mmCIF file of C-alpha atoms and ligand atoms in Angstrom:
data_model
loop_
_atom_site.group_PDB
_atom_site.id
_atom_site.type_symbol
_atom_site.label_atom_id
_atom_site.label_comp_id
_atom_site.label_asym_id
_atom_site.label_seq_id
_atom_site.Cartn_x
_atom_site.Cartn_y
_atom_site.Cartn_z
ATOM 1 C CA MET E 160 11.595 -99.704 -96.049
ATOM 2 C CA TYR E 161 10.463 -98.382 -99.412
ATOM 3 C CA SER E 162 12.364 -100.922 -101.450
ATOM 4 C CA LYS E 163 9.547 -103.506 -101.379
ATOM 5 C CA MET E 164 6.662 -101.073 -101.706
ATOM 6 C CA ARG E 165 4.805 -100.595 -104.965
ATOM 7 C CA LEU E 166 5.759 -96.938 -105.301
ATOM 8 C CA LEU E 167 5.568 -96.562 -109.044
ATOM 9 C CA ALA E 168 2.602 -96.550 -111.406
ATOM 10 C CA CYS E 169 2.533 -97.592 -115.037
ATOM 11 C CA ILE E 170 1.867 -94.522 -117.195
ATOM 12 C CA ASP E 171 -0.218 -96.559 -119.638
ATOM 13 C CA CYS E 172 -2.590 -98.485 -117.347
ATOM 14 C CA HIS E 173 -1.860 -97.087 -113.862
ATOM 15 C CA GLY E 174 -0.929 -100.540 -112.485
ATOM 16 C CA THR E 175 1.538 -100.278 -109.578
ATOM 17 C CA MET E 176 5.112 -101.614 -109.535
ATOM 18 C CA ALA E 177 7.955 -102.009 -107.024
ATOM 19 C CA LEU E 178 11.483 -100.932 -107.953
ATOM 20 C CA PRO E 179 13.787 -103.935 -108.459
ATOM 21 C CA ILE E 180 15.605 -104.491 -105.153
ATOM 22 C CA ASP E 181 18.711 -106.078 -106.639
ATOM 23 C CA GLY E 182 19.706 -103.111 -108.777
ATOM 24 C CA GLY E 183 17.916 -104.626 -111.773
ATOM 25 C CA LEU E 184 17.656 -102.586 -114.935
ATOM 26 C CA SER E 185 14.100 -103.439 -115.967
ATOM 27 C CA MET E 186 10.639 -103.926 -114.501
ATOM 28 C CA VAL E 187 7.336 -105.075 -115.938
ATOM 29 C CA CYS E 188 3.845 -103.758 -115.264
ATOM 30 C CA ASP E 189 1.800 -106.704 -113.923
ATOM 31 C CA SER E 190 -1.360 -105.381 -115.522
ATOM 32 C CA CYS E 191 -0.497 -104.362 -119.101
ATOM 33 C CA LYS E 192 2.970 -106.034 -119.300
ATOM 34 C CA ARG E 193 4.714 -102.884 -120.517
ATOM 35 C CA GLU E 194 8.403 -103.209 -119.711
ATOM 36 C CA TYR E 195 10.358 -100.225 -118.375
ATOM 37 C CA PHE E 196 14.153 -99.926 -118.636
ATOM 38 C CA LYS E 197 16.891 -98.103 -116.748
ATOM 39 C CA THR E 198 19.760 -96.701 -118.818
ATOM 40 C CA ASP E 199 22.610 -94.504 -117.559
ATOM 41 C CA GLY E 200 20.962 -94.416 -114.116
ATOM 42 C CA VAL E 201 17.592 -93.137 -115.394
ATOM 43 C CA TRP E 202 14.272 -95.019 -115.740
ATOM 44 C CA ASP E 203 12.561 -94.379 -119.064
ATOM 45 C CA PHE E 204 8.841 -93.757 -118.462
ATOM 46 C CA ARG E 205 8.300 -91.606 -121.526
ATOM 47 C CA ALA E 206 5.123 -92.129 -123.504
ATOM 48 C CA ASP E 207 5.277 -94.752 -126.208
ATOM 49 C CA PRO E 208 5.236 -92.668 -129.413
ATOM 50 C CA ASN E 209 3.117 -95.357 -131.102
ATOM 51 C CA THR E 210 0.367 -95.524 -128.504
ATOM 52 C CA GLY E 211 0.883 -92.439 -126.335
ATOM 53 C CA SER E 212 -1.756 -89.757 -126.359
ATOM 54 C CA GLN E 213 0.569 -87.085 -124.928
ATOM 55 C CA LYS E 214 -0.250 -83.724 -126.394
ATOM 56 C CA SER E 215 2.096 -80.759 -126.490
ATOM 57 C CA LEU E 216 1.489 -77.125 -127.360
ATOM 58 C CA ALA E 217 2.340 -75.951 -130.879
ATOM 59 C CA ILE E 218 4.363 -72.982 -129.600
ATOM 60 C CA TYR E 219 6.857 -75.418 -128.002
ATOM 61 C CA ALA E 220 7.477 -76.977 -131.417
ATOM 62 C CA GLU E 221 8.375 -73.698 -133.137
ATOM 63 C CA LEU E 222 11.859 -73.750 -134.652
ATOM 64 C CA GLU E 223 13.236 -70.764 -132.767
ATOM 65 C CA PHE E 224 12.169 -72.241 -129.422
ATOM 66 C CA GLN E 225 13.555 -75.664 -130.358
ATOM 67 C CA ARG E 226 16.852 -73.945 -131.242
ATOM 68 C CA TRP E 227 16.891 -72.407 -127.743
ATOM 69 C CA LEU E 228 16.234 -75.796 -126.089
ATOM 70 C CA GLU E 229 19.201 -77.282 -127.964
ATOM 71 C CA ILE E 230 21.434 -74.377 -126.967
ATOM 72 C CA PHE E 231 20.315 -74.526 -123.344
ATOM 73 C CA GLU E 232 20.824 -78.260 -123.004
ATOM 74 C CA HIS E 233 24.212 -78.455 -124.682
ATOM 75 C CA THR E 234 25.824 -75.166 -123.757
ATOM 76 C CA GLU E 235 23.986 -72.775 -121.534
ATOM 77 C CA SER E 236 22.837 -75.165 -118.789
ATOM 78 C CA LYS E 237 26.502 -75.526 -117.793
ATOM 79 C CA ASN E 238 27.460 -71.854 -117.936
ATOM 80 C CA TRP E 239 24.119 -70.039 -117.863
ATOM 81 C CA LYS E 240 24.756 -66.358 -117.256
ATOM 82 C CA ILE E 241 22.706 -66.274 -114.035
ATOM 83 C CA TYR E 242 25.133 -68.675 -112.263
ATOM 84 C CA GLU E 243 28.262 -66.874 -113.455
ATOM 85 C CA THR E 244 29.240 -64.829 -110.405
ATOM 86 C CA LYS E 245 28.853 -65.170 -106.650
ATOM 87 C CA LEU E 246 26.452 -62.233 -106.613
ATOM 88 C CA TYR E 247 24.219 -63.751 -109.344
ATOM 89 C CA ARG E 248 24.265 -67.084 -107.505
ATOM 90 C CA PHE E 249 23.230 -65.454 -104.245
ATOM 91 C CA PHE E 250 19.994 -64.507 -106.020
ATOM 92 C CA THR E 251 19.515 -67.384 -108.445
ATOM 93 C CA GLN E 252 20.277 -70.198 -105.963
ATOM 94 C CA SER E 253 18.397 -68.604 -103.086
ATOM 95 C CA GLY E 254 15.453 -70.961 -103.703
ATOM 96 C CA HIS E 255 17.624 -74.084 -103.480
ATOM 97 C CA ARG E 256 19.260 -72.763 -100.314
ATOM 98 C CA LEU E 257 16.040 -71.776 -98.502
ATOM 99 C CA LEU E 258 14.069 -74.826 -99.580
ATOM 100 C CA GLY E 259 16.972 -77.173 -98.785
ATOM 101 C CA ARG E 260 17.197 -75.737 -95.280
ATOM 102 C CA SER E 261 13.445 -75.964 -94.834
ATOM 103 C CA LEU E 262 13.288 -79.602 -96.030
ATOM 104 C CA ALA E 263 16.178 -80.575 -93.745
ATOM 105 C CA LYS E 264 14.257 -79.165 -90.796
ATOM 106 C CA LEU E 265 10.676 -80.211 -91.604
ATOM 107 C CA THR E 266 10.879 -83.638 -93.242
ATOM 108 C CA LYS E 267 11.452 -86.900 -91.348
ATOM 109 C CA VAL E 268 14.399 -89.013 -92.347
ATOM 110 C CA ASN E 269 12.283 -91.823 -93.866
ATOM 111 C CA ASP E 270 9.785 -89.593 -95.671
ATOM 112 C CA LEU E 271 9.217 -90.321 -99.325
ATOM 113 C CA VAL E 272 10.185 -87.172 -101.224
ATOM 114 C CA VAL E 273 9.182 -86.761 -104.874
ATOM 115 C CA GLU E 274 10.487 -83.851 -106.933
ATOM 116 C CA VAL E 275 9.146 -82.865 -110.331
ATOM 117 C CA GLY E 276 11.541 -80.794 -112.434
ATOM 118 C CA ALA E 277 14.519 -82.486 -110.775
ATOM 119 C CA GLY E 278 16.836 -81.294 -113.589
ATOM 120 C CA ASN E 279 20.476 -82.005 -112.871
ATOM 121 C CA GLY E 280 19.886 -82.183 -109.125
ATOM 122 C CA ALA E 281 20.839 -78.764 -107.793
ATOM 123 C CA LEU E 282 18.668 -79.343 -104.694
ATOM 124 C CA HIS E 283 20.947 -82.168 -103.472
ATOM 125 C CA ASP E 284 23.805 -79.735 -102.950
ATOM 126 C CA PHE E 285 21.712 -78.243 -100.143
ATOM 127 C CA VAL E 286 19.926 -81.171 -98.425
ATOM 128 C CA ALA E 287 20.392 -84.950 -98.041
ATOM 129 C CA LEU E 288 17.168 -86.824 -98.910
ATOM 130 C CA LYS E 289 17.203 -90.571 -98.265
ATOM 131 C CA ASN E 290 14.015 -91.782 -100.012
ATOM 132 C CA TYR E 291 13.962 -89.574 -103.068
ATOM 133 C CA ILE E 292 12.404 -89.931 -106.526
ATOM 134 C CA GLY E 293 13.342 -87.259 -109.063
ATOM 135 C CA ILE E 294 11.195 -86.786 -112.172
ATOM 136 C CA ASP E 295 11.922 -84.683 -115.238
ATOM 137 C CA THR E 296 11.119 -84.572 -118.942
ATOM 138 C CA ASN E 297 14.768 -83.861 -119.819
ATOM 139 C CA TRP E 298 16.702 -87.105 -120.238
ATOM 140 C CA ASN E 299 20.193 -85.574 -120.425
ATOM 141 C CA MET E 300 19.777 -83.460 -117.302
ATOM 142 C CA LEU E 301 18.667 -86.562 -115.346
ATOM 143 C CA CYS E 302 21.748 -88.427 -116.617
ATOM 144 C CA GLN E 303 23.911 -85.648 -115.138
ATOM 145 C CA LEU E 304 22.000 -86.031 -111.844
ATOM 146 C CA ALA E 305 22.562 -89.815 -111.912
ATOM 147 C CA THR E 306 26.299 -89.280 -112.360
ATOM 148 C CA ASN E 307 26.517 -86.910 -109.389
ATOM 149 C CA TYR E 308 24.086 -88.799 -107.111
ATOM 150 C CA PRO E 309 23.986 -92.473 -108.164
ATOM 151 C CA ASP E 310 21.801 -93.560 -105.207
ATOM 152 C CA LYS E 311 18.748 -91.527 -106.310
ATOM 153 C CA THR E 312 15.742 -92.997 -108.152
ATOM 154 C CA LEU E 313 15.316 -90.963 -111.341
ATOM 155 C CA ILE E 314 12.495 -91.169 -113.868
ATOM 156 C CA CYS E 315 12.174 -89.484 -117.237
ATOM 157 C CA THR E 316 8.555 -88.908 -118.291
ATOM 158 C CA SER E 317 6.798 -87.066 -121.082
ATOM 159 C CA GLY E 318 5.060 -84.814 -118.570
ATOM 160 C CA GLY E 319 1.425 -84.924 -117.582
ATOM 161 C CA VAL E 320 0.897 -88.278 -115.855
ATOM 162 C CA LEU E 321 3.129 -88.865 -112.823
ATOM 163 C CA PRO E 322 4.486 -92.446 -112.616
ATOM 164 C CA ILE E 323 3.799 -92.655 -108.873
ATOM 165 C CA ALA E 324 1.196 -94.765 -107.021
ATOM 166 C CA ASP E 325 -1.780 -93.078 -105.307
ATOM 167 C CA GLY E 326 -1.503 -91.493 -101.840
ATOM 168 C CA ILE E 327 2.052 -92.480 -100.880
ATOM 169 C CA VAL E 328 4.101 -89.261 -101.009
ATOM 170 C CA ASP E 329 5.006 -87.407 -97.790
ATOM 171 C CA THR E 330 6.772 -84.493 -99.428
ATOM 172 C CA PHE E 331 6.372 -83.183 -102.943
ATOM 173 C CA VAL E 332 8.854 -80.603 -104.265
ATOM 174 C CA THR E 333 8.743 -78.209 -107.194
ATOM 175 C CA LEU E 334 11.723 -75.875 -107.350
ATOM 176 C CA HIS E 335 11.504 -73.306 -110.152
ATOM 177 C CA THR E 336 9.178 -75.688 -112.013
ATOM 178 C CA LEU E 337 5.547 -74.527 -111.717
ATOM 179 C CA GLU E 338 6.213 -71.448 -113.874
ATOM 180 C CA HIS E 339 7.014 -73.832 -116.760
ATOM 181 C CA ILE E 340 3.854 -75.973 -116.599
ATOM 182 C CA TYR E 341 1.080 -74.508 -118.725
ATOM 183 C CA HIS E 342 -1.363 -77.256 -117.685
ATOM 184 C CA LEU E 343 -1.185 -76.322 -114.013
ATOM 185 C CA ALA E 344 -4.610 -77.569 -112.985
ATOM 186 C CA GLU E 345 -3.942 -81.008 -114.473
ATOM 187 C CA ALA E 346 -0.535 -81.103 -112.755
ATOM 188 C CA PHE E 347 -2.046 -80.132 -109.388
ATOM 189 C CA GLU E 348 -4.658 -82.887 -109.702
ATOM 190 C CA GLU E 349 -1.834 -85.366 -110.239
ATOM 191 C CA ILE E 350 0.018 -84.004 -107.174
ATOM 192 C CA THR E 351 -3.185 -84.327 -105.126
ATOM 193 C CA ARG E 352 -3.539 -87.930 -106.299
ATOM 194 C CA ILE E 353 -0.062 -89.024 -105.165
ATOM 195 C CA LEU E 354 0.224 -87.052 -101.893
ATOM 196 C CA LYS E 355 -0.710 -88.587 -98.546
ATOM 197 C CA PRO E 356 -3.678 -86.805 -96.912
ATOM 198 C CA GLU E 357 -1.234 -84.937 -94.646
ATOM 199 C CA GLY E 358 1.475 -84.679 -97.303
ATOM 200 C CA THR E 359 3.061 -81.334 -98.067
ATOM 201 C CA HIS E 360 3.928 -79.634 -101.355
ATOM 202 C CA TYR E 361 6.987 -77.347 -101.077
ATOM 203 C CA PHE E 362 7.505 -74.908 -103.925
ATOM 204 C CA VAL E 363 9.681 -72.080 -105.169
ATOM 205 C CA ILE E 364 8.594 -69.860 -108.063
ATOM 206 C CA PRO E 365 10.199 -66.768 -109.578
ATOM 207 C CA CYS E 366 8.470 -63.381 -109.269
ATOM 208 C CA GLU E 367 7.713 -63.635 -112.985
ATOM 209 C CA GLY E 368 5.920 -60.511 -114.154
ATOM 210 C CA GLY E 369 7.827 -58.269 -111.731
ATOM 211 C CA LEU E 370 10.311 -55.471 -112.321
ATOM 212 C CA PRO E 371 13.543 -57.234 -111.218
ATOM 213 C CA PHE E 372 13.029 -59.883 -113.912
ATOM 214 C CA SER E 373 12.379 -57.295 -116.623
ATOM 215 C CA ILE E 374 15.504 -55.399 -115.582
ATOM 216 C CA GLY E 375 17.631 -58.569 -115.379
ATOM 217 C CA ARG E 376 16.539 -59.594 -118.859
ATOM 218 C CA ALA E 377 17.038 -56.145 -120.323
ATOM 219 C CA LEU E 378 20.523 -55.729 -118.852
ATOM 220 C CA VAL E 379 22.038 -59.207 -118.373
ATOM 221 C CA THR E 380 20.493 -62.317 -119.963
ATOM 222 C CA GLY E 381 18.851 -60.547 -122.933
ATOM 223 C CA PRO E 382 22.031 -58.953 -124.362
ATOM 224 C CA SER E 383 23.984 -62.159 -123.708
ATOM 225 C CA LEU E 384 21.522 -64.359 -125.683
ATOM 226 C CA LYS E 385 21.348 -61.802 -128.476
ATOM 227 C CA ARG E 386 25.118 -61.519 -128.801
ATOM 228 C CA LYS E 387 25.917 -65.228 -128.589
ATOM 229 C CA TYR E 388 23.019 -66.827 -130.504
ATOM 230 C CA SER E 389 20.943 -63.930 -131.874
ATOM 231 C CA LEU E 390 18.030 -65.243 -129.814
ATOM 232 C CA ASP E 391 15.208 -63.026 -128.604
ATOM 233 C CA ILE E 392 14.926 -63.288 -124.798
ATOM 234 C CA ASP E 393 11.237 -62.338 -124.865
ATOM 235 C CA LEU E 394 10.404 -65.174 -127.243
ATOM 236 C CA VAL E 395 12.363 -67.631 -125.118
ATOM 237 C CA MET E 396 11.131 -66.583 -121.688
ATOM 238 C CA SER E 397 7.476 -66.112 -122.606
ATOM 239 C CA ARG E 398 7.454 -69.822 -123.465
ATOM 240 C CA GLU E 399 9.811 -71.042 -120.717
ATOM 241 C CA HIS E 400 8.048 -69.120 -117.939
ATOM 242 C CA ILE E 401 4.621 -69.514 -119.458
ATOM 243 C CA ASN E 402 2.995 -68.743 -116.059
ATOM 244 C CA ASP E 403 3.587 -65.514 -114.220
ATOM 245 C CA ALA E 404 3.579 -65.648 -110.417
ATOM 246 C CA PRO E 405 -0.064 -64.505 -109.947
ATOM 247 C CA ARG E 406 -1.314 -67.374 -112.144
ATOM 248 C CA VAL E 407 0.650 -69.947 -110.148
ATOM 249 C CA LEU E 408 -0.586 -68.519 -106.828
ATOM 250 C CA LYS E 409 -4.158 -68.518 -108.091
ATOM 251 C CA PHE E 410 -3.968 -72.244 -108.916
ATOM 252 C CA LEU E 411 -2.142 -73.063 -105.657
ATOM 253 C CA LYS E 412 -5.005 -71.399 -103.757
ATOM 254 C CA MET E 413 -7.583 -73.388 -105.711
ATOM 255 C CA TYR E 414 -5.982 -76.789 -105.279
ATOM 256 C CA PHE E 415 -4.291 -76.778 -101.860
ATOM 257 C CA ARG E 416 -5.069 -75.866 -98.255
ATOM 258 C CA GLU E 417 -2.940 -74.187 -95.577
ATOM 259 C CA LEU E 418 -1.024 -72.305 -98.265
ATOM 260 C CA LYS E 419 1.792 -70.273 -96.703
ATOM 261 C CA TYR E 420 4.327 -68.355 -98.743
ATOM 262 C CA THR E 421 7.016 -65.721 -98.376
ATOM 263 C CA HIS E 422 8.532 -63.297 -100.850
ATOM 264 C CA TRP E 423 12.327 -63.112 -101.090
ATOM 265 C CA PRO E 424 14.472 -61.127 -100.411
ATOM 266 C CA LEU E 425 12.104 -58.432 -99.063
ATOM 267 C CA ARG E 426 9.491 -60.423 -97.145
ATOM 268 C CA PHE E 427 8.005 -57.314 -95.548
ATOM 269 C CA LEU E 428 7.469 -55.700 -98.951
ATOM 270 C CA PRO E 429 5.610 -58.673 -100.469
ATOM 271 C CA PHE E 430 5.244 -57.466 -104.055
ATOM 272 C CA LEU E 431 6.364 -58.852 -107.402
ATOM 273 C CA ASN E 432 8.170 -55.625 -108.176
ATOM 274 C CA THR E 433 10.333 -55.728 -105.049
ATOM 275 C CA ASN E 434 11.306 -59.416 -104.975
ATOM 276 C CA VAL E 435 12.814 -62.172 -107.112
ATOM 277 C CA MET E 436 11.051 -65.262 -105.814
ATOM 278 C CA ILE E 437 8.232 -66.699 -103.728
ATOM 279 C CA TRP E 438 8.685 -69.854 -101.690
ATOM 280 C CA GLY E 439 6.344 -71.742 -99.430
ATOM 281 C CA HIS E 440 4.335 -74.863 -98.794
ATOM 282 C CA CYS E 441 0.773 -76.155 -98.758
ATOM 283 C CA LYS E 442 -1.161 -79.350 -98.067
ATOM 284 C CA SER E 443 -3.349 -81.336 -100.417
ATOM 285 C CA ARG E 444 -7.160 -81.265 -100.231
ATOM 286 C CA PRO E 445 -8.193 -84.940 -99.911
ATOM 287 C CA GLU E 446 -11.834 -83.978 -100.512
ATOM 288 C CA LEU E 447 -10.854 -83.407 -104.160
ATOM 289 C CA LEU E 448 -9.802 -87.051 -104.618
ATOM 290 C CA PRO E 449 -13.219 -88.586 -105.390
ATOM 291 C CA LEU E 450 -13.873 -85.758 -107.859
ATOM 292 C CA ILE E 451 -10.496 -86.249 -109.558
ATOM 293 C CA ARG E 452 -11.148 -90.015 -109.848
ATOM 294 C CA ARG E 453 -14.576 -89.380 -111.324
ATOM 295 C CA ALA E 454 -13.118 -86.979 -113.887
ATOM 296 C CA GLU E 455 -10.519 -89.631 -114.787
ATOM 297 C CA ILE E 456 -13.159 -92.300 -115.288
ATOM 298 C CA GLU E 457 -15.292 -90.043 -117.415
ATOM 299 C CA GLY E 458 -12.238 -89.368 -119.547
ATOM 300 C CA ALA E 459 -12.580 -85.654 -118.950
ATOM 301 C CA LYS E 460 -8.882 -85.519 -118.155
ATOM 302 C CA LYS E 461 -6.360 -86.252 -120.859
ATOM 303 C CA PRO E 462 -2.612 -86.464 -120.274
ATOM 304 C CA LEU E 463 -0.895 -83.322 -121.506
ATOM 305 C CA ASP E 464 2.672 -82.380 -122.097
ATOM 306 C CA GLY E 465 4.924 -79.398 -121.278
ATOM 307 C CA PRO E 466 8.336 -78.436 -122.614
ATOM 308 C CA ASP E 467 10.479 -79.062 -119.574
HETATM 309 ZN ZN1 LIG Z 863 0.620 -101.051 -117.284
#
């Protein structure tokens, strides 16, 4: 059903495109003629370094943080301390489990589901999604996802502009992603643009800023990073989780309606200091659309980049 639809949008000119139906490995934007290619199961929609105006923050380019990104991608993403034991996984994969269950129950089988921060596809261990587009800035993680789930549409972008056509998404998913996006308002305007008027945004965020995270870092991940790589956990996590939970909630309240969320594991003690994550859903505010379009036309909004 979705195979013939013009689901994707050119990141340079915003012209729409349909995915090749015959398993083709390239597609061309009708409007600006930019050609996009699929390699190792992943579509490359990253900004053209020659023409792209993608802007990143200077703190993401610092050597010590770059060293961490290298370490994470090549070593730690496969045996990251927080997935080491069953007990750690009970806490660290709780978001995938709860959200997977929720999506299985609340989405219709033909819904178009778009996930930003798809990573290596941990969500798919918990729910089967038929019409799924996964987006991430990390090429190698998406390649791992493509290997494990070859039927998924996967797109690597530079962040900022989403390569999806306007108003077509039923379900938008961010799973442990919003805490990483410094330019939250810009990201939420993009999500509003691509969601259907009744579309839903499902999210999971960590209780960043709360006691359990400070304790976990002081006792578990901090000593491990120090010992293995002499990395400072505070330097790493202040940049990785650049938003604490109150900042994310504040922006969710501004940009979405019918926001409902639950703290986990202690939902009846809904505080940062007594929980490890917050999960929930909200609907877009279509009345923002004309204002977002006007801001785009006036050039008030520039595409911006995040680390991951
Ligand atoms: Zn184009």
